[in-house]
PDB file of C-alpha atoms in Angstrom:
ATOM      1  CA  MET M 200       0.316  -0.533  -0.444  1.00 57.00           C
ATOM      2  CA  SER M 201       2.534   2.559  -1.279  1.00 78.00           C
ATOM      3  CA  GLU M 202       0.276   4.407  -3.601  1.00 94.00           C
ATOM      4  CA  ILE M 203      -2.271   8.133  -1.943  1.00 97.00           C
ATOM      5  CA  LEU M 204      -5.920   7.502  -3.239  1.00 97.00           C
ATOM      6  CA  LEU M 205      -6.452  10.267  -0.435  1.00 98.00           C
ATOM      7  CA  GLU M 206      -5.371  12.516   2.089  1.00 97.00           C
ATOM      8  CA  THR M 207      -6.203  15.336   4.362  1.00 97.00           C
ATOM      9  CA  LYS M 208      -4.426  17.844   6.192  1.00 96.00           C
ATOM     10  CA  HIS M 209      -4.905  19.465   9.379  1.00 96.00           C
ATOM     11  CA  LEU M 210      -9.161  18.774   8.414  1.00 97.00           C
ATOM     12  CA  THR M 211     -11.626  20.746  10.329  1.00 97.00           C
ATOM     13  CA  LYS M 212     -15.144  20.991  10.050  1.00 97.00           C
ATOM     14  CA  GLU M 213     -17.761  22.701  12.056  1.00 96.00           C
ATOM     15  CA  PHE M 214     -21.602  23.263  12.863  1.00 95.00           C
ATOM     16  CA  PRO M 215     -22.931  26.426  13.833  1.00 92.00           C
ATOM     17  CA  THR M 216     -24.904  26.655  16.589  1.00 89.00           C
ATOM     18  CA  ASP M 217     -28.526  28.685  17.751  1.00 85.00           C
ATOM     19  CA  ARG M 218     -26.089  30.663  19.665  1.00 84.00           C
ATOM     20  CA  LYS M 219     -24.501  33.069  17.955  1.00 83.00           C
ATOM     21  CA  GLY M 220     -20.778  32.339  17.898  1.00 81.00           C
ATOM     22  CA  GLN M 221     -20.821  28.950  19.051  1.00 90.00           C
ATOM     23  CA  VAL M 222     -20.409  26.118  16.364  1.00 94.00           C
ATOM     24  CA  VAL M 223     -20.298  22.456  17.010  1.00 94.00           C
ATOM     25  CA  HIS M 224     -16.092  20.641  16.802  1.00 94.00           C
ATOM     26  CA  ALA M 225     -17.575  17.979  14.376  1.00 95.00           C
ATOM     27  CA  VAL M 226     -13.902  17.089  12.904  1.00 96.00           C
ATOM     28  CA  ASN M 227     -11.367  18.587  14.703  1.00 95.00           C
ATOM     29  CA  ASP M 228      -8.006  18.585  12.366  1.00 94.00           C
ATOM     30  CA  VAL M 229      -7.887  15.226  11.344  1.00 96.00           C
ATOM     31  CA  THR M 230      -4.461  14.220   8.891  1.00 96.00           C
ATOM     32  CA  LEU M 231      -4.943  11.141   7.597  1.00 95.00           C
ATOM     33  CA  ARG M 232      -3.665   8.787   4.520  1.00 96.00           C
ATOM     34  CA  ILE M 233      -6.361   6.193   2.456  1.00 97.00           C
ATOM     35  CA  TYR M 234      -4.067   3.892   0.451  1.00 97.00           C
ATOM     36  CA  LYS M 235      -5.225   3.062  -3.006  1.00 97.00           C
ATOM     37  CA  GLY M 236      -7.167  -0.687  -2.599  1.00 96.00           C
ATOM     38  CA  GLU M 237      -7.012  -1.041   1.312  1.00 97.00           C
ATOM     39  CA  THR M 238      -9.995  -0.650   3.773  1.00 98.00           C
ATOM     40  CA  LEU M 239      -8.941   1.664   6.370  1.00 98.00           C
ATOM     41  CA  ALA M 240     -12.092   1.626   8.677  1.00 98.00           C
ATOM     42  CA  LEU M 241     -13.128   4.336  10.906  1.00 97.00           C
ATOM     43  CA  VAL M 242     -14.873   3.653  14.692  1.00 96.00           C
ATOM     44  CA  GLY M 243     -15.429   5.132  18.103  1.00 92.00           C
ATOM     45  CA  GLU M 244     -18.481   5.715  19.963  1.00 89.00           C
ATOM     46  CA  SER M 245     -21.976   7.207  18.227  1.00 88.00           C
ATOM     47  CA  GLY M 246     -20.669  11.209  17.844  1.00 88.00           C
ATOM     48  CA  CYS M 247     -17.218  11.359  17.530  1.00 92.00           C
ATOM     49  CA  GLY M 248     -17.490  12.777  13.786  1.00 93.00           C
ATOM     50  CA  LYS M 249     -17.522   9.700  11.347  1.00 96.00           C
ATOM     51  CA  SER M 250     -19.979  10.094   9.121  1.00 95.00           C
ATOM     52  CA  THR M 251     -19.527  13.475   9.141  1.00 97.00           C
ATOM     53  CA  LEU M 252     -16.079  13.352   8.305  1.00 97.00           C
ATOM     54  CA  GLY M 253     -16.870  10.446   5.514  1.00 97.00           C
ATOM     55  CA  ARG M 254     -19.408  13.352   4.502  1.00 97.00           C
ATOM     56  CA  THR M 255     -16.907  16.014   4.540  1.00 97.00           C
ATOM     57  CA  LEU M 256     -13.596  13.961   2.339  1.00 97.00           C
ATOM     58  CA  ILE M 257     -16.119  13.057  -0.517  1.00 96.00           C
ATOM     59  CA  ARG M 258     -17.449  17.164  -0.464  1.00 96.00           C
ATOM     60  CA  MET M 259     -21.122  15.612   0.577  1.00 96.00           C
ATOM     61  CA  LEU M 260     -20.428  18.193   2.966  1.00 96.00           C
ATOM     62  CA  PRO M 261     -17.894  21.691   3.143  1.00 96.00           C
ATOM     63  CA  ALA M 262     -14.642  21.787   4.913  1.00 97.00           C
ATOM     64  CA  THR M 263     -14.776  24.825   7.069  1.00 96.00           C
ATOM     65  CA  GLY M 264     -11.111  24.524   7.358  1.00 96.00           C
ATOM     66  CA  GLY M 265      -7.757  21.880   5.975  1.00 97.00           C
ATOM     67  CA  GLN M 266      -7.023  20.108   2.276  1.00 97.00           C
ATOM     68  CA  ILE M 267      -8.094  17.310   1.423  1.00 98.00           C
ATOM     69  CA  PHE M 268      -6.057  16.137  -1.594  1.00 98.00           C
ATOM     70  CA  PHE M 269      -7.636  13.085  -3.867  1.00 98.00           C
ATOM     71  CA  LYS M 270      -4.671  11.058  -6.065  1.00 96.00           C
ATOM     72  CA  GLY M 271      -2.020  14.714  -5.456  1.00 95.00           C
ATOM     73  CA  GLN M 272      -5.250  16.830  -6.627  1.00 97.00           C
ATOM     74  CA  GLU M 273      -6.484  19.626  -3.785  1.00 97.00           C
ATOM     75  CA  ILE M 274     -10.497  19.364  -4.523  1.00 97.00           C
ATOM     76  CA  THR M 275     -11.216  21.776  -1.562  1.00 96.00           C
ATOM     77  CA  SER M 276     -10.943  24.587  -3.207  1.00 94.00           C
ATOM     78  CA  LEU M 277     -12.610  23.439  -6.335  1.00 96.00           C
ATOM     79  CA  SER M 278     -15.530  25.068  -7.479  1.00 95.00           C
ATOM     80  CA  GLU M 279     -18.809  22.106  -8.083  1.00 93.00           C
ATOM     81  CA  LYS M 280     -17.944  22.679 -11.310  1.00 94.00           C
ATOM     82  CA  GLU M 281     -14.827  21.636 -11.788  1.00 96.00           C
ATOM     83  CA  PHE M 282     -15.070  18.967  -8.912  1.00 96.00           C
ATOM     84  CA  ARG M 283     -17.956  17.412 -11.422  1.00 95.00           C
ATOM     85  CA  ALA M 284     -15.205  15.804 -13.089  1.00 94.00           C
ATOM     86  CA  ILE M 285     -14.293  13.730  -9.768  1.00 96.00           C
ATOM     87  CA  ARG M 286     -18.186  12.684  -8.451  1.00 95.00           C
ATOM     88  CA  PRO M 287     -17.885   9.700  -9.966  1.00 97.00           C
ATOM     89  CA  LYS M 288     -14.558   8.467  -8.990  1.00 97.00           C
ATOM     90  CA  MET M 289     -16.616   9.193  -5.516  1.00 97.00           C
ATOM     91  CA  GLN M 290     -19.224   7.398  -3.594  1.00 97.00           C
ATOM     92  CA  MET M 291     -21.232   6.186  -0.323  1.00 97.00           C
ATOM     93  CA  VAL M 292     -23.700   3.505   0.336  1.00 97.00           C
ATOM     94  CA  PHE M 293     -25.425   5.140   3.361  1.00 95.00           C
ATOM     95  CA  GLN M 294     -26.427   3.354   6.982  1.00 92.00           C
ATOM     96  CA  ASP M 295     -30.523   2.967   5.950  1.00 91.00           C
ATOM     97  CA  PRO M 296     -31.237   1.203   3.500  1.00 89.00           C
ATOM     98  CA  TYR M 297     -34.667   2.134   3.915  1.00 89.00           C
ATOM     99  CA  ALA M 298     -34.204   5.854   4.194  1.00 92.00           C
ATOM    100  CA  SER M 299     -31.442   5.934   1.244  1.00 93.00           C
ATOM    101  CA  LEU M 300     -33.454   4.489  -1.530  1.00 96.00           C
ATOM    102  CA  ASP M 301     -36.516   6.801  -2.854  1.00 95.00           C
ATOM    103  CA  PRO M 302     -39.532   4.738  -2.571  1.00 95.00           C
ATOM    104  CA  ARG M 303     -41.603   6.515  -5.474  1.00 96.00           C
ATOM    105  CA  MET M 304     -38.568   5.369  -7.784  1.00 96.00           C
ATOM    106  CA  SER M 305     -38.407   1.728  -9.292  1.00 97.00           C
ATOM    107  CA  VAL M 306     -34.862  -0.277  -8.707  1.00 97.00           C
ATOM    108  CA  ARG M 307     -34.433   0.215 -12.425  1.00 97.00           C
ATOM    109  CA  ASP M 308     -34.172   4.355 -11.947  1.00 97.00           C
ATOM    110  CA  ILE M 309     -32.872   4.436  -8.954  1.00 97.00           C
ATOM    111  CA  ILE M 310     -29.611   2.445 -10.086  1.00 97.00           C
ATOM    112  CA  ALA M 311     -29.525   4.851 -13.475  1.00 97.00           C
ATOM    113  CA  GLU M 312     -29.846   7.419 -12.343  1.00 96.00           C
ATOM    114  CA  PRO M 313     -26.010   8.620 -12.069  1.00 96.00           C
ATOM    115  CA  LEU M 314     -25.737   6.686 -15.881  1.00 96.00           C
ATOM    116  CA  ASN M 315     -28.223   9.295 -17.118  1.00 96.00           C
ATOM    117  CA  THR M 316     -26.280  12.138 -15.063  1.00 95.00           C
ATOM    118  CA  TYR M 317     -22.770  11.665 -15.947  1.00 95.00           C
ATOM    119  CA  LYS M 318     -24.578  10.549 -19.464  1.00 94.00           C
ATOM    120  CA  VAL M 319     -22.794   7.810 -19.136  1.00 93.00           C
ATOM    121  CA  CYS M 320     -25.090   4.898 -21.771  1.00 94.00           C
ATOM    122  CA  ASN M 321     -26.395   6.208 -25.546  1.00 93.00           C
ATOM    123  CA  SER M 322     -30.161   5.198 -25.343  1.00 95.00           C
ATOM    124  CA  LYS M 323     -32.114   3.872 -22.823  1.00 95.00           C
ATOM    125  CA  LYS M 324     -31.832   0.096 -23.871  1.00 96.00           C
ATOM    126  CA  GLU M 325     -28.341   0.223 -23.158  1.00 97.00           C
ATOM    127  CA  THR M 326     -28.712   2.241 -19.671  1.00 97.00           C
ATOM    128  CA  THR M 327     -31.766  -0.778 -18.916  1.00 97.00           C
ATOM    129  CA  LEU M 328     -28.784  -3.684 -20.091  1.00 97.00           C
ATOM    130  CA  ARG M 329     -26.052  -1.570 -17.638  1.00 97.00           C
ATOM    131  CA  VAL M 330     -28.645  -2.058 -15.066  1.00 98.00           C
ATOM    132  CA  ALA M 331     -28.787  -5.300 -15.481  1.00 97.00           C
ATOM    133  CA  GLU M 332     -25.490  -6.372 -15.130  1.00 97.00           C
ATOM    134  CA  LEU M 333     -24.837  -3.936 -11.911  1.00 98.00           C
ATOM    135  CA  MET M 334     -27.859  -5.801 -10.623  1.00 98.00           C
ATOM    136  CA  GLN M 335     -26.465  -9.070 -11.136  1.00 97.00           C
ATOM    137  CA  SER M 336     -22.754  -8.183  -9.415  1.00 97.00           C
ATOM    138  CA  VAL M 337     -25.080  -7.445  -6.738  1.00 97.00           C
ATOM    139  CA  GLY M 338     -27.016 -10.160  -6.382  1.00 96.00           C
ATOM    140  CA  VAL M 339     -30.258  -8.971  -6.964  1.00 97.00           C
ATOM    141  CA  PRO M 340     -31.928 -11.072  -9.356  1.00 97.00           C
ATOM    142  CA  VAL M 341     -32.514  -9.290 -12.735  1.00 97.00           C
ATOM    143  CA  GLU M 342     -36.711  -9.739 -13.244  1.00 96.00           C
ATOM    144  CA  PHE M 343     -37.014  -7.584 -10.045  1.00 97.00           C
ATOM    145  CA  ILE M 344     -35.501  -4.332 -11.832  1.00 97.00           C
ATOM    146  CA  ASN M 345     -39.649  -2.706 -12.339  1.00 97.00           C
ATOM    147  CA  ARG M 346     -40.263  -3.091  -8.701  1.00 97.00           C
ATOM    148  CA  TYR M 347     -39.397  -0.426  -5.893  1.00 97.00           C
ATOM    149  CA  PRO M 348     -38.013  -0.489  -3.026  1.00 96.00           C
ATOM    150  CA  HIS M 349     -40.587  -1.245  -0.390  1.00 95.00           C
ATOM    151  CA  GLN M 350     -40.673  -4.743  -2.367  1.00 96.00           C
ATOM    152  CA  PHE M 351     -37.487  -5.586  -0.970  1.00 96.00           C
ATOM    153  CA  SER M 352     -36.007  -6.704   1.930  1.00 94.00           C
ATOM    154  CA  GLY M 353     -33.472  -5.000   3.953  1.00 93.00           C
ATOM    155  CA  GLY M 354     -30.313  -6.665   2.647  1.00 95.00           C
ATOM    156  CA  GLN M 355     -31.345  -5.868  -0.742  1.00 96.00           C
ATOM    157  CA  ARG M 356     -32.029  -2.838  -0.345  1.00 96.00           C
ATOM    158  CA  GLN M 357     -28.476  -2.036   0.538  1.00 96.00           C
ATOM    159  CA  ARG M 358     -27.522  -4.136  -2.207  1.00 97.00           C
ATOM    160  CA  ILE M 359     -29.249  -2.041  -4.619  1.00 97.00           C
ATOM    161  CA  GLY M 360     -27.793   0.738  -2.824  1.00 97.00           C
ATOM    162  CA  ILE M 361     -24.121  -0.770  -3.401  1.00 98.00           C
ATOM    163  CA  ALA M 362     -24.929  -1.227  -6.956  1.00 98.00           C
ATOM    164  CA  ARG M 363     -25.653   2.437  -7.283  1.00 97.00           C
ATOM    165  CA  ALA M 364     -22.951   3.569  -6.187  1.00 97.00           C
ATOM    166  CA  ILE M 365     -20.607   0.947  -7.942  1.00 97.00           C
ATOM    167  CA  ALA M 366     -21.968   2.150 -11.345  1.00 97.00           C
ATOM    168  CA  LEU M 367     -20.013   4.759 -11.887  1.00 97.00           C
ATOM    169  CA  HIS M 368     -16.287   2.752 -11.444  1.00 96.00           C
ATOM    170  CA  PRO M 369     -15.714   4.547  -8.733  1.00 98.00           C
ATOM    171  CA  GLU M 370     -12.072   3.754  -6.957  1.00 97.00           C
ATOM    172  CA  LEU M 371     -13.300   5.154  -3.505  1.00 98.00           C
ATOM    173  CA  ILE M 372     -16.521   4.050  -2.214  1.00 98.00           C
ATOM    174  CA  VAL M 373     -16.944   5.473   1.604  1.00 98.00           C
ATOM    175  CA  CYS M 374     -19.152   2.777   3.464  1.00 97.00           C
ATOM    176  CA  ASP M 375     -21.122   4.877   6.137  1.00 96.00           C
ATOM    177  CA  GLU M 376     -22.371   1.999   9.079  1.00 95.00           C
ATOM    178  CA  PRO M 377     -24.061  -0.309   6.435  1.00 95.00           C
ATOM    179  CA  VAL M 378     -24.864  -3.039   7.725  1.00 94.00           C
ATOM    180  CA  SER M 379     -25.410  -2.199  11.144  1.00 91.00           C
ATOM    181  CA  ALA M 380     -29.333  -2.094  10.559  1.00 87.00           C
ATOM    182  CA  LEU M 381     -29.752  -5.163   9.065  1.00 90.00           C
ATOM    183  CA  ASP M 382     -30.095  -9.323  10.656  1.00 90.00           C
ATOM    184  CA  VAL M 383     -26.919 -10.603  12.221  1.00 88.00           C
ATOM    185  CA  SER M 384     -27.672 -12.827   9.354  1.00 88.00           C
ATOM    186  CA  VAL M 385     -28.370 -10.526   6.377  1.00 93.00           C
ATOM    187  CA  GLN M 386     -24.574  -8.916   7.782  1.00 94.00           C
ATOM    188  CA  SER M 387     -22.370 -11.577   6.523  1.00 94.00           C
ATOM    189  CA  GLN M 388     -23.558 -11.474   2.880  1.00 96.00           C
ATOM    190  CA  VAL M 389     -23.088  -7.951   1.839  1.00 96.00           C
ATOM    191  CA  LEU M 390     -20.108  -8.116   3.868  1.00 96.00           C
ATOM    192  CA  ASN M 391     -18.575 -10.476   1.689  1.00 96.00           C
ATOM    193  CA  LEU M 392     -20.122  -8.955  -1.501  1.00 97.00           C
ATOM    194  CA  LEU M 393     -17.954  -5.753  -0.207  1.00 97.00           C
ATOM    195  CA  LYS M 394     -15.062  -7.840  -0.534  1.00 97.00           C
ATOM    196  CA  ASP M 395     -15.236  -9.223  -3.331  1.00 97.00           C
ATOM    197  CA  LEU M 396     -16.592  -6.157  -5.245  1.00 97.00           C
ATOM    198  CA  GLN M 397     -13.452  -4.832  -4.066  1.00 97.00           C
ATOM    199  CA  GLN M 398     -10.821  -7.598  -6.103  1.00 96.00           C
ATOM    200  CA  GLU M 399     -13.503  -7.086  -9.013  1.00 96.00           C
ATOM    201  CA  PHE M 400     -13.531  -3.990  -9.308  1.00 96.00           C
ATOM    202  CA  GLN M 401     -10.348  -2.446  -7.228  1.00 95.00           C
ATOM    203  CA  LEU M 402     -12.057  -0.873  -4.728  1.00 97.00           C
ATOM    204  CA  THR M 403     -11.188   1.717  -2.070  1.00 98.00           C
ATOM    205  CA  TYR M 404     -13.407   1.771   1.003  1.00 98.00           C
ATOM    206  CA  LEU M 405     -13.502   3.966   4.098  1.00 98.00           C
ATOM    207  CA  PHE M 406     -15.489   1.870   6.301  1.00 98.00           C
ATOM    208  CA  ILE M 407     -17.000   3.687   9.165  1.00 97.00           C
ATOM    209  CA  GLY M 408     -18.464   1.220  12.115  1.00 94.00           C
ATOM    210  CA  HIS M 409     -18.935   0.857  15.913  1.00 87.00           C
ATOM    211  CA  ASP M 410     -18.716  -3.121  15.879  1.00 88.00           C
ATOM    212  CA  LEU M 411     -15.637  -3.900  15.885  1.00 89.00           C
ATOM    213  CA  SER M 412     -15.808  -7.428  15.198  1.00 88.00           C
ATOM    214  CA  VAL M 413     -17.342  -6.507  11.737  1.00 92.00           C
ATOM    215  CA  ILE M 414     -14.132  -3.973  11.790  1.00 95.00           C
ATOM    216  CA  ASN M 415     -11.948  -7.176  12.601  1.00 93.00           C
ATOM    217  CA  PHE M 416     -13.190  -8.582   9.740  1.00 94.00           C
ATOM    218  CA  ILE M 417     -13.637  -5.959   6.654  1.00 96.00           C
ATOM    219  CA  ALA M 418     -10.690  -3.890   7.579  1.00 97.00           C
ATOM    220  CA  ASP M 419      -6.881  -3.364   7.214  1.00 97.00           C
ATOM    221  CA  ARG M 420      -6.409  -0.558   9.011  1.00 97.00           C
ATOM    222  CA  VAL M 421      -8.303   0.880  11.615  1.00 97.00           C
ATOM    223  CA  CYS M 422      -8.972   4.784  12.214  1.00 97.00           C
ATOM    224  CA  VAL M 423      -9.852   5.064  15.911  1.00 97.00           C
ATOM    225  CA  MET M 424     -11.810   8.633  16.745  1.00 96.00           C
ATOM    226  CA  PHE M 425     -12.115  10.189  19.905  1.00 94.00           C
ATOM    227  CA  LEU M 426     -14.918  13.813  19.959  1.00 94.00           C
ATOM    228  CA  GLY M 427     -13.755  14.286  16.524  1.00 94.00           C
ATOM    229  CA  CYS M 428     -10.411  13.579  16.766  1.00 95.00           C
ATOM    230  CA  VAL M 429      -8.301  10.770  15.192  1.00 96.00           C
ATOM    231  CA  CYS M 430      -6.779   8.635  18.369  1.00 96.00           C
ATOM    232  CA  GLU M 431      -4.487   6.290  16.942  1.00 96.00           C
ATOM    233  CA  ILE M 432      -4.467   4.642  13.353  1.00 97.00           C
ATOM    234  CA  SER M 433      -2.948   1.279  12.829  1.00 96.00           C
ATOM    235  CA  ARG M 434      -3.586  -2.000  10.635  1.00 96.00           C
ATOM    236  CA  LYS M 435      -5.614  -4.295  12.509  1.00 95.00           C
ATOM    237  CA  GLU M 436      -3.289  -6.921  13.594  1.00 95.00           C
ATOM    238  CA  GLU M 437      -1.391  -3.660  15.777  1.00 95.00           C
ATOM    239  CA  ILE M 438      -4.930  -2.588  17.280  1.00 94.00           C
ATOM    240  CA  TYR M 439      -6.255  -6.148  18.198  1.00 93.00           C
ATOM    241  CA  GLU M 440      -3.309  -7.180  19.529  1.00 94.00           C
ATOM    242  CA  LYS M 441      -1.381  -4.056  21.220  1.00 93.00           C
ATOM    243  CA  PRO M 442      -3.370  -0.573  21.027  1.00 94.00           C
ATOM    244  CA  LEU M 443      -1.179   1.753  21.893  1.00 94.00           C
ATOM    245  CA  HIS M 444      -3.781   4.610  22.994  1.00 94.00           C
ATOM    246  CA  PRO M 445      -6.198   4.318  25.786  1.00 93.00           C
ATOM    247  CA  TYR M 446      -9.000   5.135  24.402  1.00 93.00           C
ATOM    248  CA  THR M 447      -9.159   1.989  21.794  1.00 94.00           C
ATOM    249  CA  SER M 448      -8.114   0.004  24.678  1.00 91.00           C
ATOM    250  CA  PHE M 449     -11.293   0.951  26.550  1.00 89.00           C
ATOM    251  CA  LEU M 450     -13.445   0.078  23.136  1.00 90.00           C
ATOM    252  CA  LEU M 451     -12.012  -3.156  22.764  1.00 88.00           C
ATOM    253  CA  ASP M 452     -12.705  -4.394  26.436  1.00 83.00           C
ATOM    254  CA  ALA M 453     -15.963  -3.222  25.290  1.00 78.00           C
ATOM    255  CA  ILE M 454     -16.668  -6.206  22.661  1.00 73.00           C
ATOM    256  CA  PRO M 455     -18.982  -8.957  23.904  1.00 69.00           C
ATOM    257  CA  GLN M 456     -17.617 -11.857  24.754  1.00 66.00           C
ATOM    258  CA  ALA M 457     -18.934 -14.980  23.101  1.00 64.00           C
ATOM    259  CA  ASP M 458     -17.716 -17.629  26.052  1.00 64.00           C
ATOM    260  CA  PRO M 459     -19.574 -17.314  29.398  1.00 65.00           C
ATOM    261  CA  HIS M 460     -16.557 -17.495  31.846  1.00 62.00           C
ATOM    262  CA  LEU M 461     -14.848 -14.776  29.656  1.00 59.00           C
ATOM    263  CA  ARG M 462     -18.069 -12.734  30.210  1.00 56.00           C
ATOM    264  CA  ASN M 463     -17.763 -12.917  34.369  1.00 56.00           C
ATOM    265  CA  LYS M 464     -13.879 -11.522  34.148  1.00 60.00           C
ATOM    266  CA  GLU M 465     -13.974  -7.799  35.104  1.00 61.00           C
ATOM    267  CA  ARG M 466     -13.928  -5.514  32.253  1.00 65.00           C
ATOM    268  CA  ARG M 467     -12.203  -1.965  32.840  1.00 68.00           C
ATOM    269  CA  LEU M 468     -15.227   0.097  31.967  1.00 69.00           C
ATOM    270  CA  LEU M 469     -15.232   4.249  31.117  1.00 75.00           C
ATOM    271  CA  SER M 470     -16.459   6.922  33.854  1.00 72.00           C
ATOM    272  CA  GLY M 471     -17.578  10.111  33.471  1.00 71.00           C
ATOM    273  CA  GLU M 472     -19.301  12.118  30.164  1.00 75.00           C
ATOM    274  CA  ILE M 473     -18.277  12.389  26.824  1.00 82.00           C
ATOM    275  CA  PRO M 474     -17.072  16.364  26.716  1.00 88.00           C
ATOM    276  CA  SER M 475     -19.774  18.482  24.504  1.00 89.00           C
ATOM    277  CA  PRO M 476     -18.144  19.083  21.598  1.00 91.00           C
ATOM    278  CA  VAL M 477     -19.521  22.832  21.535  1.00 92.00           C
ATOM    279  CA  ASP M 478     -16.564  23.341  24.175  1.00 90.00           C
ATOM    280  CA  LEU M 479     -14.194  20.960  23.796  1.00 89.00           C
ATOM    281  CA  PRO M 480     -11.323  20.494  26.732  1.00 90.00           C
ATOM    282  CA  SER M 481      -8.443  21.375  26.867  1.00 92.00           C
ATOM    283  CA  GLY M 482      -5.339  19.778  25.755  1.00 93.00           C
ATOM    284  CA  CYS M 483      -5.765  16.151  25.230  1.00 93.00           C
ATOM    285  CA  CYS M 484      -9.789  15.698  24.626  1.00 91.00           C
ATOM    286  CA  PHE M 485      -9.579  12.711  26.400  1.00 92.00           C
ATOM    287  CA  HIS M 486      -8.157  13.165  29.363  1.00 91.00           C
ATOM    288  CA  THR M 487     -11.626  13.985  31.529  1.00 91.00           C
ATOM    289  CA  ARG M 488     -11.916  10.455  31.207  1.00 90.00           C
ATOM    290  CA  CYS M 489      -8.890   8.624  31.230  1.00 90.00           C
ATOM    291  CA  PRO M 490      -7.884   6.914  33.746  1.00 88.00           C
ATOM    292  CA  TYR M 491      -3.825   7.602  32.636  1.00 88.00           C
ATOM    293  CA  ALA M 492      -3.717  11.524  32.165  1.00 89.00           C
ATOM    294  CA  SER M 493      -1.491  13.917  33.792  1.00 91.00           C
ATOM    295  CA  GLU M 494      -0.836  17.482  33.723  1.00 93.00           C
ATOM    296  CA  ILE M 495       0.092  17.541  30.920  1.00 94.00           C
ATOM    297  CA  CYS M 496      -2.525  15.805  29.179  1.00 93.00           C
ATOM    298  CA  LYS M 497      -4.822  18.455  29.870  1.00 92.00           C
ATOM    299  CA  LYS M 498      -2.668  21.422  29.224  1.00 93.00           C
ATOM    300  CA  GLU M 499      -0.810  20.232  25.857  1.00 94.00           C
ATOM    301  CA  ARG M 500      -2.852  18.361  22.640  1.00 93.00           C
ATOM    302  CA  PRO M 501      -0.803  15.387  21.849  1.00 94.00           C
ATOM    303  CA  ALA M 502       0.349  15.467  18.261  1.00 93.00           C
ATOM    304  CA  LEU M 503      -0.467  12.354  15.611  1.00 94.00           C
ATOM    305  CA  LYS M 504       2.767  10.829  16.130  1.00 94.00           C
ATOM    306  CA  ASP M 505       4.853   8.145  14.027  1.00 93.00           C
ATOM    307  CA  TYR M 506       6.095   4.722  15.907  1.00 93.00           C
ATOM    308  CA  GLY M 507       7.087   2.454  13.670  1.00 90.00           C
ATOM    309  CA  GLY M 508       4.596   2.451  11.176  1.00 89.00           C
ATOM    310  CA  ARG M 509       1.765   3.230  13.928  1.00 95.00           C
ATOM    311  CA  LEU M 510       0.170   6.899  14.699  1.00 96.00           C
ATOM    312  CA  CYS M 511      -0.763   7.075  18.096  1.00 96.00           C
ATOM    313  CA  ALA M 512      -1.503  10.905  19.581  1.00 95.00           C
ATOM    314  CA  CYS M 513      -0.643  10.459  23.347  1.00 95.00           C
ATOM    315  CA  HIS M 514       1.393  11.916  25.691  1.00 93.00           C
ATOM    316  CA  ALA M 515       1.825   8.598  27.150  1.00 86.00           C
ATOM    317  CA  CYS M 516       1.957   6.331  24.630  1.00 85.00           C
ATOM    318  CA  GLN M 517       4.740   3.582  24.896  1.00 76.00           C
ATOM    319  CA  PRO M 518       4.864   1.229  21.974  1.00 71.00           C
TER     320      PRO M 518
END
């Protein structure tokens, strides 16, 4: 993984509130790289900024500050007209398959929408043939091409959403918790489909999730976020075997255990409330909940440092 597909430098995203001069710090000074062909997973508690970061990376949301580079080209300053040529290369699979598909459109029209927008096909017949190919690729029977979303199960709807996402031959797909709304029995089928499509079409994924068992199956590298900040970025095996950041350790301890003997084992739990993203604490954003916090943690924000290929933002980091 030497070719950088997408890179951010000090990326921030803020949302204004009802109170004048007050903002929500959703993404706070994020610097990361996504390499071509890999699956980088974003994990963290609800509200930590995972989905906001994913949407900002592909310009579904405008960045407040910082830079985004796609294949070496800076895209944050591009106009909508200039960005139009890049948009097909960056697509998204949404979390809720029940809300992401227009109930008034047939499956054919849903999948054909990006093809029509970018005038990929020369005729209606060619478009229909392309839609049929995409349906076959994701395992939806072609004879259902004229059905509507309400006639499908959640798993089938998500497959339709995936077909729409790959219609324009993208290079990067942001998967925003694509299996969290599905039954457990269906989740594995969709995850295996994503892996198969990645190999077939040489796709790169930014996979947003909170289920660390799913992340362990799908990811190559893992980026851990807390309160809009990046805590740690490491290869999956390194994260699960020896996490560097205290917050990562607590996340791993929270994974439910199937073994009843391990279930009774005393586990470490985080104490305290998550700080408000409107009023971020000084220093390290995690210090109010960290049992290892020292005075420097309260005063100085730790930089994301390289520890032999692993990145960690912690004053007490010991590889």
